Coordinates of C-alpha atoms in Angstrom, one line a residue:
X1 CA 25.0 1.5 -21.1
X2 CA 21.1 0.8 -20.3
X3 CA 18.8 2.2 -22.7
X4 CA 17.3 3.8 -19.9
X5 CA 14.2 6.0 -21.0
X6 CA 15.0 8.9 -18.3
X7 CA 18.5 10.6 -17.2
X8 CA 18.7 11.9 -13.7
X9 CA 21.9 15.0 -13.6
X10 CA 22.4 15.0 -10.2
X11 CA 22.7 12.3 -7.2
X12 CA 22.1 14.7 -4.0
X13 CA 18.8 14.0 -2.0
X14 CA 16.7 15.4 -5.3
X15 CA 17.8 13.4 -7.9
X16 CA 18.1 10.2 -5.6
X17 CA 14.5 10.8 -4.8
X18 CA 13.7 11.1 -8.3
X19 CA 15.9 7.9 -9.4
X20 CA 13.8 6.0 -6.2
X21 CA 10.3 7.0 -7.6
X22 CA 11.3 6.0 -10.9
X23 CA 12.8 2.2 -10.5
X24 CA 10.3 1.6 -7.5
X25 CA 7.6 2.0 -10.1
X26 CA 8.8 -0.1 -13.0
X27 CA 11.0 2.2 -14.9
X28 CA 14.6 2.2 -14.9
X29 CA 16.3 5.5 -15.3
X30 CA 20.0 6.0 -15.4
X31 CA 21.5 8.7 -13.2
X32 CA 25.3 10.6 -13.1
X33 CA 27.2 13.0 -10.8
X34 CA 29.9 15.1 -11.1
X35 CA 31.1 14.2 -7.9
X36 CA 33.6 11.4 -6.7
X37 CA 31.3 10.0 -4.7
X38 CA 27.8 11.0 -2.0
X39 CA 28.4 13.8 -0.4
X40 CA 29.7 14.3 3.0
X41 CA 29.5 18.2 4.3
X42 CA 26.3 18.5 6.3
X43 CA 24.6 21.2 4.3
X44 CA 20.7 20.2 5.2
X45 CA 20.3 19.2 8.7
X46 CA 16.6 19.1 8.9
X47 CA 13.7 17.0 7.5
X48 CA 10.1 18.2 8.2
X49 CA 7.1 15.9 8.0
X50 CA 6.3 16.2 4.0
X51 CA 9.8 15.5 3.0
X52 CA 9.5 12.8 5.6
X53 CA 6.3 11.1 3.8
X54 CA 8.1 11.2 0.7
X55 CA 11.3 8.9 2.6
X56 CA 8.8 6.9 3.7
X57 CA 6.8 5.8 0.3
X58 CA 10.3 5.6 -1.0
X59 CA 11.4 2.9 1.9
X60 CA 14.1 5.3 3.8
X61 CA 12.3 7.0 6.3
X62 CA 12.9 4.3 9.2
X63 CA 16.3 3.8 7.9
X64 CA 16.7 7.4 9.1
X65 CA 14.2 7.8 12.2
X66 CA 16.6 5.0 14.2
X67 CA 19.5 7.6 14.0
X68 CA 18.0 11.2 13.9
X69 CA 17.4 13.1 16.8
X70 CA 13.3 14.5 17.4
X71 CA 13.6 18.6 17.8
X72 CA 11.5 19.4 21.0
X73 CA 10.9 22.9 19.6
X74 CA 12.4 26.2 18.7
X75 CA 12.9 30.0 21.0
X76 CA 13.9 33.2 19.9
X77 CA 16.0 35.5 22.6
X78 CA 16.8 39.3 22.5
X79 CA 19.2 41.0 24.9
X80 CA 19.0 37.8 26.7
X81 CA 15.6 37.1 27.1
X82 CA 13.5 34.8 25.5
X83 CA 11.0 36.5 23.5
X84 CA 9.1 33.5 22.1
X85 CA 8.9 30.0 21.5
X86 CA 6.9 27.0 19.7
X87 CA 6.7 23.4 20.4
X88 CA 7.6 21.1 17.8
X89 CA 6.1 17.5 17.4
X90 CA 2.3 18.0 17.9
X91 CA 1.5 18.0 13.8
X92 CA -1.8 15.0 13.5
X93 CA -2.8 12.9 10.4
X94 CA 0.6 12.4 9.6
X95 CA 2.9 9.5 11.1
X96 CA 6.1 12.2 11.5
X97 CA 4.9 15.1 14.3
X98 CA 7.7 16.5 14.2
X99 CA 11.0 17.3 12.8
X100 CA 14.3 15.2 12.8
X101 CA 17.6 16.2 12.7
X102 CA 19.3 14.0 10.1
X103 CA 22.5 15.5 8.5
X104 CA 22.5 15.4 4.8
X105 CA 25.0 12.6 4.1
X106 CA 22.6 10.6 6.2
X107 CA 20.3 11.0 4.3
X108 CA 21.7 10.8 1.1
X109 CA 23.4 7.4 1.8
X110 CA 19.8 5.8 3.1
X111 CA 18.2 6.9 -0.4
X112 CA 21.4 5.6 -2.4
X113 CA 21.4 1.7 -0.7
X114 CA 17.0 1.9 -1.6
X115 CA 18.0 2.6 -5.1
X116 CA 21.2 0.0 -5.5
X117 CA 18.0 -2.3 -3.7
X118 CA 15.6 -1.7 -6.5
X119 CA 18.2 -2.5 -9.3
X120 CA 19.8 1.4 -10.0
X121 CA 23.5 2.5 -9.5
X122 CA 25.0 6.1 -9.6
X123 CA 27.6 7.0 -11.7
X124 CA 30.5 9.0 -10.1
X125 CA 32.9 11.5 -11.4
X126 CA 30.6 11.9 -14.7
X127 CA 30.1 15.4 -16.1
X128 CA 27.3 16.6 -18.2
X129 CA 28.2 18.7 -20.3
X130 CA 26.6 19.9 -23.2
X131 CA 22.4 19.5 -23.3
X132 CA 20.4 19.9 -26.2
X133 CA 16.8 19.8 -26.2
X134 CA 15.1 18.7 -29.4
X135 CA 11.5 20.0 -29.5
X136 CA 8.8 20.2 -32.6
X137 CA 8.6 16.8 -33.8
X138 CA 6.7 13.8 -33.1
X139 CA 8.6 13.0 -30.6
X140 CA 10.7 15.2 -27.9
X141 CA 14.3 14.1 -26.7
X142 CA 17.3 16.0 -25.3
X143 CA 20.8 15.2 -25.8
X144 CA 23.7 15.4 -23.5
X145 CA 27.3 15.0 -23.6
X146 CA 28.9 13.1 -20.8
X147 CA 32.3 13.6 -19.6
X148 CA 34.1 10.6 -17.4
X149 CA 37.8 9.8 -17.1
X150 CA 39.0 11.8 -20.1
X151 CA 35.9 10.0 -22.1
X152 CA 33.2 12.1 -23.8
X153 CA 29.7 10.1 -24.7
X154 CA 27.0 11.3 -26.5
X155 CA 23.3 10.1 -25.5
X156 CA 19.9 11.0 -26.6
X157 CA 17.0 10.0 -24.3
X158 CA 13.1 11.2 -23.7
X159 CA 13.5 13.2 -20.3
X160 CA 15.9 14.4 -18.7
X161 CA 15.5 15.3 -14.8
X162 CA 18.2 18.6 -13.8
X163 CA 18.4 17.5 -10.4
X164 CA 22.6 19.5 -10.8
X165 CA 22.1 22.4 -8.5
X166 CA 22.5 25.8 -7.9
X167 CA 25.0 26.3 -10.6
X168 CA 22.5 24.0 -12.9
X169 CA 24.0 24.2 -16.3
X170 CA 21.3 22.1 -17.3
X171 CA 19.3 25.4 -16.6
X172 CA 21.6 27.4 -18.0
X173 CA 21.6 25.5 -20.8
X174 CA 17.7 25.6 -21.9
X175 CA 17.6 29.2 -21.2
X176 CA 15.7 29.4 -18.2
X177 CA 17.1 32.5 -15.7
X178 CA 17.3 32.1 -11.6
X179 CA 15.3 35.1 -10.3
X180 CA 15.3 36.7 -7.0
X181 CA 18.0 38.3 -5.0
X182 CA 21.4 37.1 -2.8
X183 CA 21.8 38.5 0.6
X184 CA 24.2 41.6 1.5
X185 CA 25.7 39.6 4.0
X186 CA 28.0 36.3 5.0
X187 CA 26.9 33.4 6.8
X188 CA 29.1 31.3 8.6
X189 CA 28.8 27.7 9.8
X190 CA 30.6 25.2 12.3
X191 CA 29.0 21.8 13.0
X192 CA 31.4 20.8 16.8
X193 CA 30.6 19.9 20.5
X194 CA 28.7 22.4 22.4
X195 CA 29.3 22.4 26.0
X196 CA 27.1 24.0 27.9
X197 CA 24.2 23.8 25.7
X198 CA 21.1 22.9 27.4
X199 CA 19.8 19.4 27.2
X200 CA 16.6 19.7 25.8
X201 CA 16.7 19.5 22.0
X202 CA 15.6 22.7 21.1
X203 CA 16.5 25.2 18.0
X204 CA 17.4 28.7 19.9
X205 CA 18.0 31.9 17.7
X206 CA 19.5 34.7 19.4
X207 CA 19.1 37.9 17.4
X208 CA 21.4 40.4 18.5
X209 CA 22.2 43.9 17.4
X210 CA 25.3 43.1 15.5
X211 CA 23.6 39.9 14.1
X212 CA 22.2 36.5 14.4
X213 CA 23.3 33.2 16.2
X214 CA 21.3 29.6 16.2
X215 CA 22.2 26.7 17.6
X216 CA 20.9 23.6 16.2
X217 CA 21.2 20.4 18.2
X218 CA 22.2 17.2 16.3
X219 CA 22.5 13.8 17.2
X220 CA 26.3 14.1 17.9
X221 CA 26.8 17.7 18.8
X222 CA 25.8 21.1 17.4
X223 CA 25.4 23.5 15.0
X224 CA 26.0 27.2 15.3
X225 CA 25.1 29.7 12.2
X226 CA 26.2 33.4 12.3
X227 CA 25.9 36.2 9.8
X228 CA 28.4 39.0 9.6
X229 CA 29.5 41.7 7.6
X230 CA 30.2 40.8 3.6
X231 CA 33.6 40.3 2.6
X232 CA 36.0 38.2 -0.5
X233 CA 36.9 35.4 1.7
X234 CA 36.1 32.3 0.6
X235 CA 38.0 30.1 3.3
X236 CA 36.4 28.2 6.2
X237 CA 35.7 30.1 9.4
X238 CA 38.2 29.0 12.3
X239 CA 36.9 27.5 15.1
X240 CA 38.1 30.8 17.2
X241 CA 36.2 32.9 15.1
X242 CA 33.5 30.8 15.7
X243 CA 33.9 31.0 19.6
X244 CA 33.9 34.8 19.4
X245 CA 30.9 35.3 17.8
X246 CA 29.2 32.9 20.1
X247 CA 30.7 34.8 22.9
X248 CA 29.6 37.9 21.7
X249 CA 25.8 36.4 20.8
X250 CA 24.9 34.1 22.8
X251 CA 24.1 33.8 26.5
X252 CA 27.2 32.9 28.0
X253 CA 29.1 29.9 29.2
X254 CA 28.9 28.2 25.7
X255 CA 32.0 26.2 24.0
X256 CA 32.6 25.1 21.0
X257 CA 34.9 23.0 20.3
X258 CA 35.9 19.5 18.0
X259 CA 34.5 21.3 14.6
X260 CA 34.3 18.9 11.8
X261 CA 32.7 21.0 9.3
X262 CA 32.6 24.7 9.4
X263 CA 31.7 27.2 6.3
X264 CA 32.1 30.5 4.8
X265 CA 28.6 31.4 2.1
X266 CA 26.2 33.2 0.8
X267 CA 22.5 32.9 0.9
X268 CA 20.2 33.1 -1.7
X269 CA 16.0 33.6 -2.6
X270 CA 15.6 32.7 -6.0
X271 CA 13.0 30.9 -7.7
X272 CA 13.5 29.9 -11.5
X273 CA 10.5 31.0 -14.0
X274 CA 9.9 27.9 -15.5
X275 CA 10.8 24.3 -14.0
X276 CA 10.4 22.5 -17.2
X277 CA 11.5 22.9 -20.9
X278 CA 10.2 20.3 -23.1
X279 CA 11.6 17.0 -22.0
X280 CA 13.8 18.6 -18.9
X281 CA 12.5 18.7 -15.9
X282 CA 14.0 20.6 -13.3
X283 CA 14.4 19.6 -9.5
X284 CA 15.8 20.8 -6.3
X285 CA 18.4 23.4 -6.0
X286 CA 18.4 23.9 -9.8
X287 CA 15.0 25.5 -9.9
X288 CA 15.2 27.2 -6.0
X289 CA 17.6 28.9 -3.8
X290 CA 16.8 29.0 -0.1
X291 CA 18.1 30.9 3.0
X292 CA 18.8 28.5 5.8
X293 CA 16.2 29.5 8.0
X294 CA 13.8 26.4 8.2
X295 CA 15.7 24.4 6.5
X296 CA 13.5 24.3 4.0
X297 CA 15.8 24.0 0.2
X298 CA 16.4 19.9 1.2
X299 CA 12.8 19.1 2.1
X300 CA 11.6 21.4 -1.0
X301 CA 14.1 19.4 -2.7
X302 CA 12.9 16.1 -1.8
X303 CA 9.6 16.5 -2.7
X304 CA 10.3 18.1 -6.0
X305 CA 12.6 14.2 -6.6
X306 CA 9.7 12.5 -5.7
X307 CA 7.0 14.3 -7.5
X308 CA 8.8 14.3 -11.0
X309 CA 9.9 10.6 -10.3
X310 CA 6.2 9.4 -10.0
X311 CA 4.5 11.3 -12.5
X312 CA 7.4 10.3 -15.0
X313 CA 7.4 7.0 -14.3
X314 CA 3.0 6.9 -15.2
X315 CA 3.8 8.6 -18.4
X316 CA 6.2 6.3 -19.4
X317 CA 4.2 3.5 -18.7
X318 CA 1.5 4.8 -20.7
X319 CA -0.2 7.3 -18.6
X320 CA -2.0 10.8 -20.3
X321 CA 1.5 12.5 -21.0
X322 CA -0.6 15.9 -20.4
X323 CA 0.0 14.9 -16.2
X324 CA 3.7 16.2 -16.2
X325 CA 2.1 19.7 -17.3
X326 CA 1.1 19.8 -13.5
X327 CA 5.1 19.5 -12.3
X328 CA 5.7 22.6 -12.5
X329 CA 1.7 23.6 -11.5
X330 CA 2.1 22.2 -8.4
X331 CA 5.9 22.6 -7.5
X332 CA 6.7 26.5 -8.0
X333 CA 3.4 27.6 -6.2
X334 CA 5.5 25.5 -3.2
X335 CA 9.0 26.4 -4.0
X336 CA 7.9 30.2 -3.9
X337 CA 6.0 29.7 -0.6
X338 CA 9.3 27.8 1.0
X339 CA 11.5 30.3 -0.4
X340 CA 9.2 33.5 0.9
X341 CA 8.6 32.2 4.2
X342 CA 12.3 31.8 4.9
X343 CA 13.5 35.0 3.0
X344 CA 11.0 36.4 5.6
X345 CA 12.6 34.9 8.4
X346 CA 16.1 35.7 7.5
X347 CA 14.9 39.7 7.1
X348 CA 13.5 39.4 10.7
X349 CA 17.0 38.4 11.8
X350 CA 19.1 41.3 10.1
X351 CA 16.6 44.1 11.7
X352 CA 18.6 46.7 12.7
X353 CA 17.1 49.4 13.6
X354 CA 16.0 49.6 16.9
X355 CA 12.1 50.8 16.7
X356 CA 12.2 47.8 14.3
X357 CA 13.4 45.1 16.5
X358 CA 11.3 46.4 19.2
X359 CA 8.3 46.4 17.0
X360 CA 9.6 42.7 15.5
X361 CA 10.2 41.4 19.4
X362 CA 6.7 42.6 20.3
X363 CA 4.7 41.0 17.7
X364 CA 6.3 38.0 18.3
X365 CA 5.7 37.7 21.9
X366 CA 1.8 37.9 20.9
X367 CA 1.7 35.6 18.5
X368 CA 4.1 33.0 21.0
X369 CA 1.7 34.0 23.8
X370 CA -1.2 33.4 22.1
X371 CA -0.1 30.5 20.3
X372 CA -0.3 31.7 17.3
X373 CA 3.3 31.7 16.0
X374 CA 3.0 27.4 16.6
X375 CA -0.2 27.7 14.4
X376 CA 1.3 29.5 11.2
X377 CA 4.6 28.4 11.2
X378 CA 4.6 24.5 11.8
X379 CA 2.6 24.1 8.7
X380 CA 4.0 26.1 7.0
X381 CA 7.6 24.5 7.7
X382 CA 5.7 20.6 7.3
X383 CA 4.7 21.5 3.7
X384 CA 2.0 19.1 4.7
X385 CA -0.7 21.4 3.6
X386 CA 0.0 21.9 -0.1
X387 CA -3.5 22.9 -2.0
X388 CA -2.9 21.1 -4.9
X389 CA -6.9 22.0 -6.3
X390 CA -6.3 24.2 -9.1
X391 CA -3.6 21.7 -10.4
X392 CA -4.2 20.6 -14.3
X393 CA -4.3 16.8 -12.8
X394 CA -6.5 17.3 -10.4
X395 CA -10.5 17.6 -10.6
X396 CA -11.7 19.5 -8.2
X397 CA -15.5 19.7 -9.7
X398 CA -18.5 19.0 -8.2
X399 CA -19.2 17.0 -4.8
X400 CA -19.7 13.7 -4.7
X401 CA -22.8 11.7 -3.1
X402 CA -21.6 10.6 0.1
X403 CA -18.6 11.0 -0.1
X404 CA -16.5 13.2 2.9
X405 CA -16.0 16.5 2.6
X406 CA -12.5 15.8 4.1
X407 CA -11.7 13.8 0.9
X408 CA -10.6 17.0 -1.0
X409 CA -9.6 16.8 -4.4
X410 CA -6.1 18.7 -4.5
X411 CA -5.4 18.2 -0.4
X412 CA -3.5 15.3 1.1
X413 CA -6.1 12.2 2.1
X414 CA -7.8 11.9 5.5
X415 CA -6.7 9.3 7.5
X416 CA -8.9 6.5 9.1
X417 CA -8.8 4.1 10.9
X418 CA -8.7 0.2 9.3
X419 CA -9.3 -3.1 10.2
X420 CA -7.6 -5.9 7.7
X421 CA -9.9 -8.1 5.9
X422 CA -7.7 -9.2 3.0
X423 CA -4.6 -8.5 1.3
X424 CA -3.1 -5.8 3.7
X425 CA -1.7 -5.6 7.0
X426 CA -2.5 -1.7 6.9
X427 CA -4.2 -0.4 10.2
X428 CA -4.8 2.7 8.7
X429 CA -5.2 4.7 5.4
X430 CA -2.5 6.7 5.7
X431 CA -0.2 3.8 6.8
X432 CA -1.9 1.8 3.4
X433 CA -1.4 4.8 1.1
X434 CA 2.1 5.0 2.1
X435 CA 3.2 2.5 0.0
X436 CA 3.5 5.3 -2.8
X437 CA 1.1 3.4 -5.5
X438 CA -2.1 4.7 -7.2
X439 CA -4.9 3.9 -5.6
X440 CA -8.6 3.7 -6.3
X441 CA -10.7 4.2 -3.6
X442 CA -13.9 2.7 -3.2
X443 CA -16.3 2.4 -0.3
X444 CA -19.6 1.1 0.8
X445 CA -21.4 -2.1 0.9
X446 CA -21.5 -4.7 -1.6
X447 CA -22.9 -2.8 -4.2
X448 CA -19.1 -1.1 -3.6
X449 CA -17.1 -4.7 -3.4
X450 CA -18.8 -5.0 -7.2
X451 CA -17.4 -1.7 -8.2
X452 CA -13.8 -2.0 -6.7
X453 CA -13.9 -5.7 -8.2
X454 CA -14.7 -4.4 -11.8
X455 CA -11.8 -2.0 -10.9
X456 CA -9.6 -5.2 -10.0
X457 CA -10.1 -6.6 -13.2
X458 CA -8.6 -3.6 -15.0
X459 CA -5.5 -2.8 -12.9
X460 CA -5.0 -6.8 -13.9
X461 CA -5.9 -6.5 -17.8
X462 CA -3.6 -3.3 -17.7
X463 CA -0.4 -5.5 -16.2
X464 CA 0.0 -2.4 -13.6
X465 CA -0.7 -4.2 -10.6
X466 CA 2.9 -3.7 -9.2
X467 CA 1.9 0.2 -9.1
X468 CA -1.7 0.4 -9.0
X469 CA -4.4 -0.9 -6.3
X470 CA -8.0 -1.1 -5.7
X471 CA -8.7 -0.6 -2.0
X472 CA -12.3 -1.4 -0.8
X473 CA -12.9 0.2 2.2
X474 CA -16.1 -1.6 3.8
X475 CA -18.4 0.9 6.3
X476 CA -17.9 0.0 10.3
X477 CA -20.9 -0.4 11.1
X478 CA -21.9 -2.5 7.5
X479 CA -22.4 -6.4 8.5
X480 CA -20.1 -9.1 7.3
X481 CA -20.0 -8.6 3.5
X482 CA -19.3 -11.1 1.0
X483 CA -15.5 -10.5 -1.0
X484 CA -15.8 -11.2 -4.4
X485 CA -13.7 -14.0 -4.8
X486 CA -10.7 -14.4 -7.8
X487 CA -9.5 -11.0 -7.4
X488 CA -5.5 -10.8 -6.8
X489 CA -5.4 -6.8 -7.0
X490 CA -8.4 -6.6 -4.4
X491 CA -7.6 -5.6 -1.3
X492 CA -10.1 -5.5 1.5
X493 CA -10.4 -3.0 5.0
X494 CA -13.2 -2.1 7.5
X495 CA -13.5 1.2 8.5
X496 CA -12.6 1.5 12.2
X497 CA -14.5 4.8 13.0
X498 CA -16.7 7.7 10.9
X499 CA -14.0 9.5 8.9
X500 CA -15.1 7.9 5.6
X501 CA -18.4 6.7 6.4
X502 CA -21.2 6.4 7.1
X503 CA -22.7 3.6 5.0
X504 CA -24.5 5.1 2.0
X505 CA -24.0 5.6 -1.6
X506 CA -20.3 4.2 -2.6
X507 CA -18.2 5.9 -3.9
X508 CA -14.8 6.2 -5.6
X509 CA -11.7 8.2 -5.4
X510 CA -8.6 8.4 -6.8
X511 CA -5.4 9.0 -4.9
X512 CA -2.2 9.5 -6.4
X513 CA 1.3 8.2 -5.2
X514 CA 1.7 11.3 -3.4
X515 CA -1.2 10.3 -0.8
X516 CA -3.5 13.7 -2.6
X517 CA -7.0 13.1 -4.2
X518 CA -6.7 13.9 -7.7
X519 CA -10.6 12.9 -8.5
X520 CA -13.8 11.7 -6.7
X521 CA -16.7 10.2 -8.3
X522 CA -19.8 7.7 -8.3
X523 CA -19.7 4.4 -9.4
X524 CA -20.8 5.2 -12.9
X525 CA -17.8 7.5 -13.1
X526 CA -15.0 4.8 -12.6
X527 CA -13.6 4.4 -16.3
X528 CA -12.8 8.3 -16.0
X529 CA -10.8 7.6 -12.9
X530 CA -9.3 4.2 -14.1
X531 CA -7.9 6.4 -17.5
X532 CA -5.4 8.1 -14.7
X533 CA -3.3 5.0 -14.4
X534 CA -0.6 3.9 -16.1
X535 CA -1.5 0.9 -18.9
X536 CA 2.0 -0.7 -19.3
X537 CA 4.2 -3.7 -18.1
X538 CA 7.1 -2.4 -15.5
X539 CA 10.1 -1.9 -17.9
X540 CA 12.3 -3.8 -14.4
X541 CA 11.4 -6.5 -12.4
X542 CA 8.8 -5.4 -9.5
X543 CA 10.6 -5.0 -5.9
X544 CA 8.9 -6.6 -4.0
X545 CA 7.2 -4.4 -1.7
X546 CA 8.7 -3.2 2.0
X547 CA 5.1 -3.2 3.3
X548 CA 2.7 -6.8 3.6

């Protein structure tokens, strides 16, 4: 087997999107699955726009945008009547507005053809076993056992990224406990056709005395999701059962029919204490349970993949080791905010009493009315508005002569507008950054096209160009300024607009693969900023890029 420096347990969406982050930025990383192959029930349905960012630095998102279905919005009904609503799709400074209905095999088959593209493989029906993490020495490793075919193997590696679940045993194996609570109730799924379901592609939850029904449209049918009273089956729900309860729920003249998936569970809030223990790292389901509502535990999950994959991947390749202290930093704060807000949700639904519901079906005909509801929640369901500031890799001192104050250490870049001068096809930050590489920053004049030249120089010297890049951004309304000339790494954009300018003092930030400012400074600060990249040659041949 490759020597590879990292093991991913796990090939859902988490651990592909750790495995992706890892090979597309030079290091190899082998990953195992316990599984006979991807996975084909429909758990996760949704991805919201910061999941979707994530798809897209990783080269899957447009795989998945040509078959998903846009949601038009979501309405909640009592006794009949529509008590409230949101609209879905008007999210700016981000190229997904909206949410797309992609079922989870999708989406798991898109990120498993990137990684056979960039040189990785999965390997099937391979059980880890045993894990034990050695810590105190020079250097930290973990070993696992691996079982396959009646085969046992033995390795010893650096990290180890638990991307292996709920029932993690990776976690269970380093001692780290799953806190929080499971709900007193079932929940029951069938994914079928709905006739009689309007046309319009909209999420409606009708919240009913005796429970809760939603119907979530896909792109071949739809979903229904029911709660009911706790019992010790285990078996799939019948397709009858279903039709009862949607009888009984929802607003009439609505049949289901052609299931193929329904499911009997429980639902979960949990957050774990600690995501990391020495050289594990844990990801996804392993580290946080969700409810359903939001669909939020996939696009958590996602973004946990793709964080740990890039910040491994600098520190193997000679980044500050002390960055992968601000995993966990930065991920729990978010997994306990995903894991509240739909714990919140799901308590809203199982209101029974009825000066509660009426209390519960007032409110939220305020906040719909005064829009409100559309404000909170949409952002809150994006995950596009992570504050990232008090993070150990991020410096969030001081301002910075001229630069913007929307160019906030610890918050997701501005976008702007671009023009191409050299080495980029970009027509906007956002659209450049999305590449997934570190980037420095540096605008102004030509005092500016010295520093980000300088800063050329040393992406080259450090043989990181395949994951680093020096973006000058010249002001709009500067006149034709001379590029320094010999500089591969340099690339070259006019600001189309005001967001980063105007013309003044340059400037320099760096912004991380994840698209968030991690430091700002003036030109005499740039060897402070350049110690944040990675120093080494790619460990696997460079991709070459999906983006000119």
């Amino acid at each position: 087997m490759t020597a590879a420096p990292v093991l991913v347990v796990g090939a859902g969406p988490t651990g592909l999107s750790a495995a992706c982050a890892l090979w597309d930025l030079g290091v190899p990383c082998r990953v195992v699955d316990r599984r006979p192959g991807p996975g084909i029930a429909p758990k996760g349905l949704v991805l919201w726009s910061g999941a979707l960012e994530c798809l897209d630095r990783l080269g899957v998102a447009e795989k998945l945008t040509g078959t998903a279905l846009p949601l038009a919005g979501a309405s909640y009904w009592s006794k009949g009547r529509r008590i409230a609503g949101v609209r879905f799709g008007g999210l700016t400074g981000t190229a997904f507005p909206g949410p797309l209905c992609v079922p989870q095999p999708v989406t798991e088959r898109a990120l498993l053809e990137r990684l056979t593209e960039l040189g990785g493989s999965v390997e099937w029906e391979t059980d880890a076993t045993a894990v034990t993490v050695h810590r105190g020495g020079p250097e930290e490793s973990v070993t696992v056992t691996l079982s396959a075919g009646g085969t046992r193997e033995t390795v010893t590696v650096p990290w180890l990224v638990a991307a292996d679940g709920a029932r993690s045993l990776v976690r269970d194996s380093v001692g780290i406990p799953f806190e929080g609570h499971t709900f007193d109730r079932t929940f029951l799924i069938g994914d079928g056709r709905l006739e009689g379901a309007p046309e319009e592609a909209e999420v409606q939850h009708h919240i009913t005395p005796d429970g809760v029904l939603v119907i979530v449209p896909q792109p071949d049918g739809h979903r229904v999701f029911f709660d009911t009273e706790p019992d010790e089956r285990t078996d799939p729900p019948s397709e009858e059962l279903l039709q009862r309860l949607l009888d009984e729920r929802g607003p009439g003249g609505l049949r289901l029919h052609g299931t193929w998936w329904t499911s009997r569970f429980r639902v979960h809030a949990k957050v774990a204490p600690r995501f990391r223990e020495g050289p594990v790292l844990l990801a996804g389901d392993a580290v946080h349970a969700h409810t359903t509502a939001g669909g939020q535990g996939l696009n958590t999950g996602v973004q946990d993949g793709y964080d740990v994959g890039w910040k491994l991947a600098t520190v193997v390749r000679g980044g500050d080791p002390a960055l992968l202290d601000s995993y966990e930093a930065e991920r729990r704060p978010a997994s306990v905010r995903a894991v509240a807000n739909g714990d919140q949700q799901t308590r809203m639904w199982l209101l029974r009493r009825p000066a509660a519901r009426l209390l519960r079906n007032t409110v939220m005909r305020v906040l719909s009315a005064t829009g409100l509801l559309e404000r909170k929640a949409i952002p809150l369901l994006a995950q596009l508005d992570l504050d990232h500031s008090g993070s150990p890799a991020v410096d969030a001192s001081g301002a910075v002569a001229g630069a913007p104050r929307a160019l906030r250490p610890g918050r997701r870049s501005p976008d702007a507008a671009l023009a191409p001068v050299r080495g980029t096809a970009a027509t906007s930050l956002h659209d450049h950054l999305a590449a997934g590489r570190h980037t420095l920053l540096v605008y102004g004049a030509e005092a500016a096209g010295e520093v980000a030249a300088r800063a050329a120089q040393a992406v080259r010297e450090r043989g990181v160009g395949d994951t680093a890049q020096v973006l000058w951004v010249q002001p709009a309304d500067l006149a034709a300024a001379q590029v320094p000339h010999g500089e591969g790494e340099l690339i070259v954009a006019r600001e189309q607009g005001r967001t980063l300018g105007p013309a003044g003092s340059p400037w320099v930030a760096y912004v991380r693969p994840d698209g968030v400012v991690a430091a700002r400074s003036a030109p005499a600060g740039l060897d402070a900023l350049l110690a944040r990249l990675p120093s080494r040659e790619p460990l696997t041949a460079p991709v070459p890029s999906l983006r000119p």
